[in-house]
Every structure is written in structure tokens, then in C-alpha cells.
mmCIF file of C-alpha atoms and ligand atoms in Angstrom:
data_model
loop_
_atom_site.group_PDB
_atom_site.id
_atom_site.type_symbol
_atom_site.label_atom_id
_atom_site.label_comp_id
_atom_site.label_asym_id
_atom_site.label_seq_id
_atom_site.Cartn_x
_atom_site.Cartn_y
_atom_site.Cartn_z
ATOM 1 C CA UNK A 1 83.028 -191.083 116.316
ATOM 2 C CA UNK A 2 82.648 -192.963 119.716
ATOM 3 C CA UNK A 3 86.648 -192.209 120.355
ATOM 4 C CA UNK A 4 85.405 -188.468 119.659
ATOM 5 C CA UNK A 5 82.720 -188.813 122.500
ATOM 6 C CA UNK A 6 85.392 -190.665 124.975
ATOM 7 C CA UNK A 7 87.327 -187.668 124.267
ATOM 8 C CA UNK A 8 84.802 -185.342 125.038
ATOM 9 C CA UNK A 9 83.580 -186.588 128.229
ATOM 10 C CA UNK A 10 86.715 -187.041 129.499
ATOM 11 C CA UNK A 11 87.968 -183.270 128.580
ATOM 12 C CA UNK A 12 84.639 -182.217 130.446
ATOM 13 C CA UNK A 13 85.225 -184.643 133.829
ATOM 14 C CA UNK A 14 88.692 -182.992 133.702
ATOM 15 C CA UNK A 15 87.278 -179.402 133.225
ATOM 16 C CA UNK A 16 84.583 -180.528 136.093
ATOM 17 C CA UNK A 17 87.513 -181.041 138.554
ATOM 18 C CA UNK A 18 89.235 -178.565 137.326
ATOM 19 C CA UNK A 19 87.092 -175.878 138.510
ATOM 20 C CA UNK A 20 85.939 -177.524 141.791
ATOM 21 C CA UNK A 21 89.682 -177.854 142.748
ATOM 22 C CA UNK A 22 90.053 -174.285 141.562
ATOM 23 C CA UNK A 23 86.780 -173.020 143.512
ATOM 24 C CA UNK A 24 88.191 -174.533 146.885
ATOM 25 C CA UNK A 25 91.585 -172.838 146.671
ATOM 26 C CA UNK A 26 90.296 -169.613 146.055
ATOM 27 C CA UNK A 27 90.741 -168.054 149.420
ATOM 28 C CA UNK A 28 87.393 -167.823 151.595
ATOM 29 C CA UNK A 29 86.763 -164.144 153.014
ATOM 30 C CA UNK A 30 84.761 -163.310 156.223
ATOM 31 C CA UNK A 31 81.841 -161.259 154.889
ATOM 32 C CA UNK A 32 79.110 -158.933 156.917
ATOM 33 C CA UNK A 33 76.061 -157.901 155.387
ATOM 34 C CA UNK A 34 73.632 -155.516 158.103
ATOM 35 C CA UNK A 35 70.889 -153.926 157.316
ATOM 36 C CA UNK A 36 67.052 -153.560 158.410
ATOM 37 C CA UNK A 37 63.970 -155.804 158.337
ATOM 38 C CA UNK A 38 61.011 -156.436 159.992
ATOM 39 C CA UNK A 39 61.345 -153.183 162.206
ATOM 40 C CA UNK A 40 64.806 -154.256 163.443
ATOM 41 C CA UNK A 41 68.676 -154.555 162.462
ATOM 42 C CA UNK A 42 70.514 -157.631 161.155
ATOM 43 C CA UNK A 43 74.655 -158.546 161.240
ATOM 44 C CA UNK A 44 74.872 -161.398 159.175
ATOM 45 C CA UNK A 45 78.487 -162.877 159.156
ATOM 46 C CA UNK A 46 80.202 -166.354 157.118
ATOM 47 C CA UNK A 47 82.965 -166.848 155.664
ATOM 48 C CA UNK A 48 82.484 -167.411 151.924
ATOM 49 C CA UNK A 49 83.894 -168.013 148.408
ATOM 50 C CA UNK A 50 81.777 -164.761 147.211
ATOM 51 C CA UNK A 51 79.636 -162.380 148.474
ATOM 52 C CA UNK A 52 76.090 -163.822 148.952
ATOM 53 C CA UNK A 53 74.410 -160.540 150.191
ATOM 54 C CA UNK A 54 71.908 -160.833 146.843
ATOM 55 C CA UNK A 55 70.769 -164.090 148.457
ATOM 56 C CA UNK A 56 70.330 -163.153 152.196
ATOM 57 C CA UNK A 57 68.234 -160.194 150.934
ATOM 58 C CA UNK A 58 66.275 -162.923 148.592
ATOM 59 C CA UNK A 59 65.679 -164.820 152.018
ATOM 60 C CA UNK A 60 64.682 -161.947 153.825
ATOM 61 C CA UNK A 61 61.876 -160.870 151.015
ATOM 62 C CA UNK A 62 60.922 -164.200 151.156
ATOM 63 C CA UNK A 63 60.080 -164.412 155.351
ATOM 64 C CA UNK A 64 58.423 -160.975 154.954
ATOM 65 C CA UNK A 65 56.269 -162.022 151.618
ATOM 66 C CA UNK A 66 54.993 -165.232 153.754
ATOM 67 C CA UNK A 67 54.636 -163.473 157.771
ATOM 68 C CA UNK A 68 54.797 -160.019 157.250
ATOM 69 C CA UNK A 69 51.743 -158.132 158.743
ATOM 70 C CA UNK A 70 52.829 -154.996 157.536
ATOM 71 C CA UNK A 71 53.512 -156.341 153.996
ATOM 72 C CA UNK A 72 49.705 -156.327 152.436
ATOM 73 C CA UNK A 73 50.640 -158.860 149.938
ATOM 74 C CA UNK A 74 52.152 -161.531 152.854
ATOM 75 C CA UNK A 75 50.678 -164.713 153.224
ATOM 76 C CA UNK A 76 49.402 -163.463 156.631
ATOM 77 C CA UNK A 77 48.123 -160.291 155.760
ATOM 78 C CA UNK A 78 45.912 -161.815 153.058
ATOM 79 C CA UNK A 79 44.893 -164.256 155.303
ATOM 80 C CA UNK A 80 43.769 -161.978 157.577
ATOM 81 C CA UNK A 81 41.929 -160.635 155.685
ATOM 82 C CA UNK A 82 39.688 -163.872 154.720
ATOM 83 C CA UNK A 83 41.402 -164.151 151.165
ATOM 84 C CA UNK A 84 41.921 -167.081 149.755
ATOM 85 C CA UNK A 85 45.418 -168.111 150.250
ATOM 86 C CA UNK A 86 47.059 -171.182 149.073
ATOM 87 C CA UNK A 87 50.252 -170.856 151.566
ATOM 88 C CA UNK A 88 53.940 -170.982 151.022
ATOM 89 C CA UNK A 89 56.413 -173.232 151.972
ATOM 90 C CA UNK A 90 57.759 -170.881 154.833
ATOM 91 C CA UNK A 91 54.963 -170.003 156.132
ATOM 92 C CA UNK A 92 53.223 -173.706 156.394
ATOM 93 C CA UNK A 93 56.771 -174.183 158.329
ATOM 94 C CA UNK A 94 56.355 -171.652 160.569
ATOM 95 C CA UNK A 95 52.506 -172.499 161.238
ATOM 96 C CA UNK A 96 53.464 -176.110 162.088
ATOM 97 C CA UNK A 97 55.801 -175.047 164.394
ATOM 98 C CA UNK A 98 54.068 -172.089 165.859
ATOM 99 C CA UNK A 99 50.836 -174.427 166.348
ATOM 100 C CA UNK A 100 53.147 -177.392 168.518
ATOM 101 C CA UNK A 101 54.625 -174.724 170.501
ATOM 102 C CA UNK A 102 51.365 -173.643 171.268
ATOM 103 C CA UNK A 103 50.279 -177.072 172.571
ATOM 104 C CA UNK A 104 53.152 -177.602 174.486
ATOM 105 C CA UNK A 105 52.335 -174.287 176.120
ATOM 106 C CA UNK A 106 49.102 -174.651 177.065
ATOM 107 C CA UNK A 107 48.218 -171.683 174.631
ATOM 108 C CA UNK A 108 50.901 -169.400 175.993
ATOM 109 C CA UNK A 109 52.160 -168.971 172.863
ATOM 110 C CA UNK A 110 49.433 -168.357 170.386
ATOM 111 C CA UNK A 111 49.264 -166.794 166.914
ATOM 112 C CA UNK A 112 45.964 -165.837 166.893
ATOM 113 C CA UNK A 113 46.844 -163.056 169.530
ATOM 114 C CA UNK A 114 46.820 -160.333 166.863
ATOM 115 C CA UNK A 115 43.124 -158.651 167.554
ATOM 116 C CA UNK A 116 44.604 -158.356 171.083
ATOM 117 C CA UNK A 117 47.941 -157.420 170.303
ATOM 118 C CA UNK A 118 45.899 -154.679 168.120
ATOM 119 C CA UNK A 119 44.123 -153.341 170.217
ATOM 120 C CA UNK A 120 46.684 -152.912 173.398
ATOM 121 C CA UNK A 121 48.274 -151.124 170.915
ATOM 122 C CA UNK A 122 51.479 -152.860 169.730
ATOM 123 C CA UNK A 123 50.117 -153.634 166.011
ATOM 124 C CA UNK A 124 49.496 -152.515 163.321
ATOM 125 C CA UNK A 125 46.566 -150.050 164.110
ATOM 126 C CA UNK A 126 45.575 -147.708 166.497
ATOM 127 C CA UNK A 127 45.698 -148.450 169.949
ATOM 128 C CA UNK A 128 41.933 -149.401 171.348
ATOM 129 C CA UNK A 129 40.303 -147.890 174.262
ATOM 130 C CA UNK A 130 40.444 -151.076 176.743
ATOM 131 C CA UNK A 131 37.421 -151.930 179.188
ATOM 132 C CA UNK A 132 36.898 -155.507 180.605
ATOM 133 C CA UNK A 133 34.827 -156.018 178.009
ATOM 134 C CA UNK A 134 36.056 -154.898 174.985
ATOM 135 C CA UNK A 135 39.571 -157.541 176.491
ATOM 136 C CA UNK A 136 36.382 -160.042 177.010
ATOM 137 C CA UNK A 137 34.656 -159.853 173.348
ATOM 138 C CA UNK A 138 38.056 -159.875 172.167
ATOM 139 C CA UNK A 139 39.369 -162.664 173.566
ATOM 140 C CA UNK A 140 36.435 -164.779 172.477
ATOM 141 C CA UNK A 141 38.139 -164.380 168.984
ATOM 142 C CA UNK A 142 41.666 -165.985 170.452
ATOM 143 C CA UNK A 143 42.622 -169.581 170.530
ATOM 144 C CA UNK A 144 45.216 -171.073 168.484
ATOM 145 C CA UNK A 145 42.879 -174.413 167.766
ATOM 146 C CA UNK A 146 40.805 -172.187 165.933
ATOM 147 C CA UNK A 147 42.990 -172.524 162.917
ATOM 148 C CA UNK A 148 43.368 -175.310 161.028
ATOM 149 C CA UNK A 149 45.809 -176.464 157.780
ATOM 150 C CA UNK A 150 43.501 -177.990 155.021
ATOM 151 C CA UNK A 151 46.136 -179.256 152.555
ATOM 152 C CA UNK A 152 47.533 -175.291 151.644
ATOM 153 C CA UNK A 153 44.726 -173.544 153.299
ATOM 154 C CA UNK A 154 44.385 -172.066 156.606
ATOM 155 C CA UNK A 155 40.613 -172.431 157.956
ATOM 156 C CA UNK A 156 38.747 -170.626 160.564
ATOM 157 C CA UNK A 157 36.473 -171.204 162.836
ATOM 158 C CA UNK A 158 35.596 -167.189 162.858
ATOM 159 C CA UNK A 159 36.217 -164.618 160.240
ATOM 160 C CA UNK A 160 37.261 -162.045 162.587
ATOM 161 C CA UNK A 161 40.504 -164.534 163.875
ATOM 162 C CA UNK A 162 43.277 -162.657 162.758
ATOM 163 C CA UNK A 163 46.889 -163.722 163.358
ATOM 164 C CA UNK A 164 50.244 -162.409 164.059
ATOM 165 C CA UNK A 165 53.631 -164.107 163.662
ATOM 166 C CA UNK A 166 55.963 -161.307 165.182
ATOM 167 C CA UNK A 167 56.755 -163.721 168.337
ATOM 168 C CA UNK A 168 58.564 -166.281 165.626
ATOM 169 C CA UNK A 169 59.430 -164.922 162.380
ATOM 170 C CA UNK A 170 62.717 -163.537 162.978
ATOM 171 C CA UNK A 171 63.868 -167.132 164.265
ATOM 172 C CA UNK A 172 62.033 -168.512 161.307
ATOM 173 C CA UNK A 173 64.270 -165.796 159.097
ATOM 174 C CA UNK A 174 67.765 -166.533 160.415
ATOM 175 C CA UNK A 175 66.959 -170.336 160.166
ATOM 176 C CA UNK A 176 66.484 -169.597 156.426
ATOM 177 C CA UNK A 177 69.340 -167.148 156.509
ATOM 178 C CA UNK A 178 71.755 -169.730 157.756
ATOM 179 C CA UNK A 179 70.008 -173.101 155.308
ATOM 180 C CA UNK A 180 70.876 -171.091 152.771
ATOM 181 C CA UNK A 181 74.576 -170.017 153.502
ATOM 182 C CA UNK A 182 74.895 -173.941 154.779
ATOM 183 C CA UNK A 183 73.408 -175.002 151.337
ATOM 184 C CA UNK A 184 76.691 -172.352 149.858
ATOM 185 C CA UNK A 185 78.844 -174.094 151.216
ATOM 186 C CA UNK A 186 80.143 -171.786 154.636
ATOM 187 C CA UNK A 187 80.423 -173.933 157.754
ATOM 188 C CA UNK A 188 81.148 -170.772 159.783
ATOM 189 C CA UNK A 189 78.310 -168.355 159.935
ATOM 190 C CA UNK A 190 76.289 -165.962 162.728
ATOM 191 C CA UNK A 191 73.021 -164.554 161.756
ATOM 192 C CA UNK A 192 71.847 -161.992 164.132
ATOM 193 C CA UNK A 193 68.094 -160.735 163.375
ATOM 194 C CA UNK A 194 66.840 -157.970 166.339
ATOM 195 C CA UNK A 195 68.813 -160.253 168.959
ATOM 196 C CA UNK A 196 67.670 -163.914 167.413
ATOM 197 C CA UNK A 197 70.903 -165.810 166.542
ATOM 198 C CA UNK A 198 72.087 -168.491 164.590
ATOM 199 C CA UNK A 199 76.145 -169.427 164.871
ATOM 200 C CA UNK A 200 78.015 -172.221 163.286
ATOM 201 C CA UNK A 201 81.599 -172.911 163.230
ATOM 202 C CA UNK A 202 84.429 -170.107 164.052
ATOM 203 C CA UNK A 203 84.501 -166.465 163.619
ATOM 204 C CA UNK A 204 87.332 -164.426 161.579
ATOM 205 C CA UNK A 205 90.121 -164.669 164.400
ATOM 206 C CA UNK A 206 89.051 -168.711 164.508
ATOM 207 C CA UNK A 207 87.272 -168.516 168.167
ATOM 208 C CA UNK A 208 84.363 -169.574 168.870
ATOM 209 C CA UNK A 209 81.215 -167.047 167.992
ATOM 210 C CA UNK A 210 80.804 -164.519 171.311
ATOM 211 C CA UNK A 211 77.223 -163.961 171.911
ATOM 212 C CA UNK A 212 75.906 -160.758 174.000
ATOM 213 C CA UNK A 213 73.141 -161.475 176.570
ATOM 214 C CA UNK A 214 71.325 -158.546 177.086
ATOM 215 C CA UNK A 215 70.737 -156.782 180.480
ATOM 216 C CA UNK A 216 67.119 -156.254 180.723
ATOM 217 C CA UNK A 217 66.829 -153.202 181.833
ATOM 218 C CA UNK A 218 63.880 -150.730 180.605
ATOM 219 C CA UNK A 219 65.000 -149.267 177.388
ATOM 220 C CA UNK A 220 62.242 -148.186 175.031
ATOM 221 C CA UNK A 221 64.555 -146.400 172.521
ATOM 222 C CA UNK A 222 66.393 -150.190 171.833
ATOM 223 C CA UNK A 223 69.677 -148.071 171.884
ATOM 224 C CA UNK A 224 71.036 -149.537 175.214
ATOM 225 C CA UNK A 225 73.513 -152.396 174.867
ATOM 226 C CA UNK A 226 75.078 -153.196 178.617
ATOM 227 C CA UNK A 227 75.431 -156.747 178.411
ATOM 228 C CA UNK A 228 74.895 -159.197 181.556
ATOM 229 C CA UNK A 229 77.092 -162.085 180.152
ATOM 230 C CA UNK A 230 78.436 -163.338 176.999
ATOM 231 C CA UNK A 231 78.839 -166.787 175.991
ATOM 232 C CA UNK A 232 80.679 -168.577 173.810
ATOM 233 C CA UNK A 233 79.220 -171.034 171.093
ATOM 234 C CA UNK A 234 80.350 -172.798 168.581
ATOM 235 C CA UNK A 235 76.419 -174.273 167.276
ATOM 236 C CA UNK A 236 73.698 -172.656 168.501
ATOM 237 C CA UNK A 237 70.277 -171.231 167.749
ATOM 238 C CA UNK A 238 69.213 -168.772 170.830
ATOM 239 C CA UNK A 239 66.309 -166.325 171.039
ATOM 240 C CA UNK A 240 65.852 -163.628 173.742
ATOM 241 C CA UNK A 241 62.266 -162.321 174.689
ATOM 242 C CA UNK A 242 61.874 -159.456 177.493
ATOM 243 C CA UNK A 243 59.309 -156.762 178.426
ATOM 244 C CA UNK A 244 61.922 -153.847 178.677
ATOM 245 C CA UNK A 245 61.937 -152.704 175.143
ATOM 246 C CA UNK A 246 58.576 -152.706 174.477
ATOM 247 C CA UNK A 247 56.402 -151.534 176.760
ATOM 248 C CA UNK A 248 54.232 -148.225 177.967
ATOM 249 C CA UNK A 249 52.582 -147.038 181.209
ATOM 250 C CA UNK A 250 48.948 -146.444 181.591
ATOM 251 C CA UNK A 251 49.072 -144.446 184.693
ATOM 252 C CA UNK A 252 50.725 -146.439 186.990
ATOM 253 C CA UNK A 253 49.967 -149.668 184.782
ATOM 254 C CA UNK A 254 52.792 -150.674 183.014
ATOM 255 C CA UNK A 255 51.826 -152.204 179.774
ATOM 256 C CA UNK A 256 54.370 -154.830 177.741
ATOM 257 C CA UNK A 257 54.131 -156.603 174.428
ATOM 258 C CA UNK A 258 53.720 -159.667 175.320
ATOM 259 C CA UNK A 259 49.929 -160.568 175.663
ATOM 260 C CA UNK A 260 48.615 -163.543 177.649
ATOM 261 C CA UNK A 261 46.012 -165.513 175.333
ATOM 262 C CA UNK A 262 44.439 -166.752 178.196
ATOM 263 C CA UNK A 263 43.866 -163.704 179.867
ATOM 264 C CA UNK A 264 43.717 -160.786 177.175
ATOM 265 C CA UNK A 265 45.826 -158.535 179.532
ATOM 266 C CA UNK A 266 49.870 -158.063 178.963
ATOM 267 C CA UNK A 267 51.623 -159.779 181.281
ATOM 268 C CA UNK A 268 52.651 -158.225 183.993
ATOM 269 C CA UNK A 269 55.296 -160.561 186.301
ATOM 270 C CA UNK A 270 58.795 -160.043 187.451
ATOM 271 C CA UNK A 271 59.960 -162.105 184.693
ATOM 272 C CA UNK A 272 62.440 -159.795 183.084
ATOM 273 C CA UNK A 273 63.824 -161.539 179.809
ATOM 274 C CA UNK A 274 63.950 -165.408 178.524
ATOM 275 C CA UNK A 275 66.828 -166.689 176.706
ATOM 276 C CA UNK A 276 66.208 -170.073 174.944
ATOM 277 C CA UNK A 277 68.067 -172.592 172.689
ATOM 278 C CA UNK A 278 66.754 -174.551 170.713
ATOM 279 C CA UNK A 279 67.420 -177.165 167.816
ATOM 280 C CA UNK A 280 66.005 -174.554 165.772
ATOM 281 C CA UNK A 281 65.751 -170.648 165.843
ATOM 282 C CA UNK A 282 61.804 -170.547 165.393
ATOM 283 C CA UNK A 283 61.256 -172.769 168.062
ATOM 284 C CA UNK A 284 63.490 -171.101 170.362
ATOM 285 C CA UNK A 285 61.927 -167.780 169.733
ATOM 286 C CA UNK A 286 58.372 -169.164 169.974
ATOM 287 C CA UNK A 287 59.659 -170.695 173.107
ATOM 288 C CA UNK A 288 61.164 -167.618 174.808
ATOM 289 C CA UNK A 289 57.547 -165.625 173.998
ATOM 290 C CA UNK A 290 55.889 -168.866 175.829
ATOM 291 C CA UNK A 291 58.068 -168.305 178.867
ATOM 292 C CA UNK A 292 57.611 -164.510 179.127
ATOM 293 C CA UNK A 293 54.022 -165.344 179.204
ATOM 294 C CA UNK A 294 54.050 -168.255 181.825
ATOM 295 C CA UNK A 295 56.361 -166.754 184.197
ATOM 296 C CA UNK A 296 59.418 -168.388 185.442
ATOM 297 C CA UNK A 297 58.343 -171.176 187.493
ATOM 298 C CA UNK A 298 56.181 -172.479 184.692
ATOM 299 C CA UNK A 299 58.548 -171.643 182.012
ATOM 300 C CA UNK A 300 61.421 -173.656 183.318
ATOM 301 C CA UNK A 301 58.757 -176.963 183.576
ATOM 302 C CA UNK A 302 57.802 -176.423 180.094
ATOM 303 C CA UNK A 303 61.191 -175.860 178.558
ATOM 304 C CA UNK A 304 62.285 -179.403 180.828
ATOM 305 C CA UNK A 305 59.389 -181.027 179.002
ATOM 306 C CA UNK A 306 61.060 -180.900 175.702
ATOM 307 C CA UNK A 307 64.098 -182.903 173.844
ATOM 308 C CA UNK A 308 66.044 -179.854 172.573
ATOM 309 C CA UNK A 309 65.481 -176.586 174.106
ATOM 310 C CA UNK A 310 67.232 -174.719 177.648
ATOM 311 C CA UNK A 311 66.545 -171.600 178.793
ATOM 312 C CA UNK A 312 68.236 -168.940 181.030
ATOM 313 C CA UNK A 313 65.306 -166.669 182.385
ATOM 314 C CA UNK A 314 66.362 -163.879 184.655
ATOM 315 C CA UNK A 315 64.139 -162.724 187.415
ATOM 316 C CA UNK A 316 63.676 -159.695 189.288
ATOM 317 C CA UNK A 317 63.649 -159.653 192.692
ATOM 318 C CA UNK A 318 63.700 -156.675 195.285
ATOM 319 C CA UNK A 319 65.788 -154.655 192.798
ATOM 320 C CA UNK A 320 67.889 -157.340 192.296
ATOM 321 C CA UNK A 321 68.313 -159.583 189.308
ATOM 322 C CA UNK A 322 68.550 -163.782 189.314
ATOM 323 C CA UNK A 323 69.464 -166.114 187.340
ATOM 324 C CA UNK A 324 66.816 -168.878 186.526
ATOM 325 C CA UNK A 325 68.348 -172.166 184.417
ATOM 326 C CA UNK A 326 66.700 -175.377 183.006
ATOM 327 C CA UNK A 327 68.365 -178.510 183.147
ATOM 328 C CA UNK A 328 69.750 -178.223 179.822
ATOM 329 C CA UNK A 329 71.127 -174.963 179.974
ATOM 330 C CA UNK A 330 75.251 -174.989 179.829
ATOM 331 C CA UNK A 331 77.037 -171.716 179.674
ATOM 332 C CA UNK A 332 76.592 -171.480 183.503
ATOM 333 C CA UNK A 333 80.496 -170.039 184.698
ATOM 334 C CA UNK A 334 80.032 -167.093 182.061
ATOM 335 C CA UNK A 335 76.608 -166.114 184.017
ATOM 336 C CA UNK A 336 78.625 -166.038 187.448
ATOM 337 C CA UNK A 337 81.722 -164.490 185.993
HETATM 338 P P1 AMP B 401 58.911 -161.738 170.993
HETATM 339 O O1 AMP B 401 59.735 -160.480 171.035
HETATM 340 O O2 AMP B 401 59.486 -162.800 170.120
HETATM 341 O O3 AMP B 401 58.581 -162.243 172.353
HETATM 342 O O4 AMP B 401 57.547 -161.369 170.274
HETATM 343 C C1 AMP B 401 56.669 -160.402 170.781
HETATM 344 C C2 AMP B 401 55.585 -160.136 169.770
HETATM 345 O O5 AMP B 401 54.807 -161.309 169.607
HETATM 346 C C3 AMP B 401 54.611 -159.064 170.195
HETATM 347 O O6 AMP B 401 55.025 -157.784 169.766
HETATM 348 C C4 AMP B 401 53.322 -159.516 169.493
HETATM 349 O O7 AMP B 401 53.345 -159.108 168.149
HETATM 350 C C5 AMP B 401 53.415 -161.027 169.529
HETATM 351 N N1 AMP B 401 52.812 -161.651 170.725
HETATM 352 C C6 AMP B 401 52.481 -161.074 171.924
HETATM 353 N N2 AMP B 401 51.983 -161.967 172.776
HETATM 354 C C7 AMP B 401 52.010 -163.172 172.121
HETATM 355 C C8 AMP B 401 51.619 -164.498 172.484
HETATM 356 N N3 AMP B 401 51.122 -164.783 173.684
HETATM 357 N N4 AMP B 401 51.792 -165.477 171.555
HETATM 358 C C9 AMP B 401 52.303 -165.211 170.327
HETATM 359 N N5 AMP B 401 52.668 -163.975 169.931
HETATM 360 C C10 AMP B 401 52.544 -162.962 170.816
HETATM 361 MG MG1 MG B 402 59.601 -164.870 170.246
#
């Protein structure tokens, strides 16, 4: 009997090895999987054993089921609506992070912008008529320690604090995106969500992954592409912000997405676009709002404050366009080329 059971577990160690040796001969394909979410495109690419498009699209229902404010049944959306909520796992990430970046930026960065964001007309309802006041009584409904995290619970100070994730969840996304094609196995792998990035490893031709940098120049349509450098990485997370997609005139008032918390009013600076990496893609795209709303000067102080993170901001300046680095920031020839 116990020679029976020797003989067994060995036949199933051998069958064990069997297949693992098997699995890594089969020969590993570059895949892409595009598609839409959260109001924008995604090019996923990794090189992979099988096609794992059921599981990107599981990650992506997953973001917008935790941050979505145009998915009623989010996380967000229900607490926005004063519901009791006991959060996910995503979206106490994303909170965490949202809520340091938010300290390190003074309150540039601030989820609790959505009554504002609202009512300037870049939400999800109706655009407001704006007065000094109506920015005034709403901004007495803004301020990101106004939240708090009891265990699984988000707590307000005010029922009418509302709050919108749209400045990090599509870093938040293609960090999930690329955990989960890490946790498969692929080493080489670019997630692109509506310009956010994640790349590991080498692309199909075995270079390192080429990634665009976008020319900021007004484009509301988003169907512009003229690039202003591209650099080469081999690990990064990056996140691009700018106010030339975006944006409306009022008259002669020109009106962006990007709202500062501190003021109520969009920002309105010659800050063009801010590129930031990051040791992860949340942070980096939470960062690169933060800069568009501190301006350059106090952008590159804030991003030389941290362990992780560079930025490339470019500035215009008497119709011309500059370059403004951090310390960190490497790809520096590929910017002057
Ligand atoms: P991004 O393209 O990542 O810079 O995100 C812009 C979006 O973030 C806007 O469309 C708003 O939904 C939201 N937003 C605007 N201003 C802020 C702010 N100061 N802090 C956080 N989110 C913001
Ligand atoms: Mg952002």
C-alpha cells in the first residue's frame, strides 16, 4: 500500500515538472489588446504564454467598479452620494496614495475637487453658471483633510464633499494592468491607458520600449499626435498632464481641466504639460496633476522633495516652448535631439 503511495507521488512530481518544463518551451507570443475605458483608449502589449485579454478587461472592470464616477455602482459614486460604503482594496490604495500626494502638495492635488470640477463644467453634470461666489461657497466644500479612512469607511466632515479620482485612476489602472501580467509570468510588458504608461523589459524586435512625449499643443479633438521627443525605457512608470486637450474659452478666458483647490478657478499659467516618473503609475499621475496646478517653479521643488519621482515640464514662453527638468530626470539627449 505505502509502495502504491511512493508510486503515486512520484508519477505526480514527474507529471508536475512535466508540464512546467512543457509550459516554458511553448513559444511566448507578443500580444496587443486596445480598446476603450474611462473615456479614453488603451494599447496594452506583453509577451505571453496565452492570451490574457479576459484578465486585463477583469482589471479594468475592477478600477472602474472602485473610481468610476460615471459608473453609479463605483465605490466613489456611492460614496458620493453619502452611502454607506465599506471600500475595496483598489480604491483604499488609491485613497492612500491620492491623500500623501496631497500633503506633499500642499493641497494641489486634491480629490475632493469634484463639486468644482462640476461645476466649471468638466464632470459629470451640467456646467454651472460661475460668480465669485458661487467658486467661494463652493470651495468651502474642498479640502482633502476633510476625508478620513475609518477602518473601510470614508468619513466626512460635510455631506455635500464629493470626490473625484479622474487625476489618478488611469495610473492606478495600468499599475494593476501590469501586477497582474507580472503575477502571469511576462517580464516584458507596456500598458498605455489615455497616455499613462507602464513598460517593463523589451518590446517584439527586443529594444527597449519607445515612448511618445506629446507636443502640447491645443488639441481639443485628442486626434493630434506630433510628438516633441521619444524616449527610450526599459522600466518605467510615466504620466503626462497638460491643459491643451481639455479646455474651453469663456470669452477671452480660457478655461482648462485642471482646477486649483486652493483657489476654485482653473489654472491658468504658461505651464503647458508635466511629464512625471514615478516608482509607481498612480503616483506619477497624481504627481503630474500637482505640477500642472503649482506651476513650474513650484512643481520642480516638489517633485525634488521626493525619493522616486522626476519630471520634465515644458513651458511656454513668447511662443516658444522650454524644457523644465528635475534633478532626477534622465532622458535629457532625446529632449535636445
Ligand atoms: P489629469 O489629466 O491626470 O491631470 O487629471 C485631470 C482631471 O483631474 C480633471 O479632469 C478633473 O477630473 C480632476 N482634477 C482637476 N483638478 C484637480 C486637482 N487639483 N486635484 C485632483 N484632481 C483634479
Ligand atoms: Mg493625473
Amino acid at each position: 500500500m505505502n509502495r502504491h503511495r511512493t508510486w503515486l507521488a512520484l508519477t505526480m512530481a514527474a507529471l508536475c515538472v512535466g508540464l512546467l518544463v512543457w509550459n516554458n518551451d511553448r513559444p511566448q507570443h507578443y500580444y496587443h489588446h486596445s480598446g476603450e475605458v474611462f473615456g479614453t483608449l488603451y494599447n496594452i502589449r506583453y509577451q505571453a504564454h496565452a492570451n490574457l485579454s479576459d484578465s486585463i478587461r477583469q482589471c479594468l472592470k475592477q478600477v472602474d467598479d472602485a473610481l468610476s464616477m460615471f459608473n453609479q455602482n463605483s465605490d466613489l459614486s456611492r460614496i458620493n452620494r453619502n452611502e454607506p460604503v465599506t471600500v475595496s482594496t483598489d480604491f483604499l490604495r488609491v485613497f492612500t496614495e491620492a491623500q500623501s500626494v496631497s500633503d506633499l502638495s500642499g493641497g494641489a492635488f486634491d480629490m475632493t475637487v469634484a463639486p468644482l470640477v462640476n461645476a466649471w463644467g468638466f464632470g459629470f453634470e451640467n456646467k454651472a453658471q460661475m460668480t465669485a461666489e458661487r467658486v467661494d461657497s463652493l470651495r468651502a466644500l474642498i479640502g482633502y483633510r476633510r476625508i478620513h479612512l475609518q477602518g473601510r469607511q470614508i468619513v466626512k466632515d460635510h455631506p455635500a464633499i464629493r470626490l473625484d479620482a479622474g487625476a489618478i485612476a488611469k495610473g492606478f489602472a495600468c499599475d494593476k494592468v501590469a501586477e497582474m501580467l507580472r503575477r502571469q509570468g511576462c517580464t516584458n510588458l507596456l500598458v498605455d491607458i489615455g497616455g499613462e504608461v507602464v513598460a517593463r523589459g523589451k518590446n517584439s524586435k527586443g529594444e527597449l520600449w519607445t515612448i511618445g512625449l506629446t507636443k502640447p499643443i491645443d488639441d481639443p479633438t485628442g486626434t493630434r499626435q506630433e510628438l516633441q521627443a521619444t524616449l527610450r525605457y526599459d522600466s518605467v512608470c510615466m504620466a503626462t498632464s497638460g491643459n491643451y486637450r481639455n479646455f474651453y474659452y469663456e470669452g477671452t478666458e480660457r478655461r482648462s481641466h485642471t482646477i486649483d483647490p486652493r483657489t476654485g478657478y482653473p489654472v491658468q499659467h504658461n505651464l503647458l504639460s508635466a511629464t512625471v516618473t514615478a516608482s509607481s503609475c498612480m503616483r506619477a499621475d497624481a504627481l503630474a496633476t500637482a505640477c500642472m496646478v503649482l506651476g513650474a517653479e513650484e512643481a520642480v521643488r516638489m517633485i525634488d522633495q521626493t525619493d522616486d519621482a522626476a519630471c520634465c515640464l515644458i513651458v511656454g514662453e513668447n511662443d516658444k516652448q522650454v524644457f523644465v527638468l528635475s534633478k532626477r530626470w534622465t532622458h535629457i539627449e532625446e529632449l535636445i535631439k
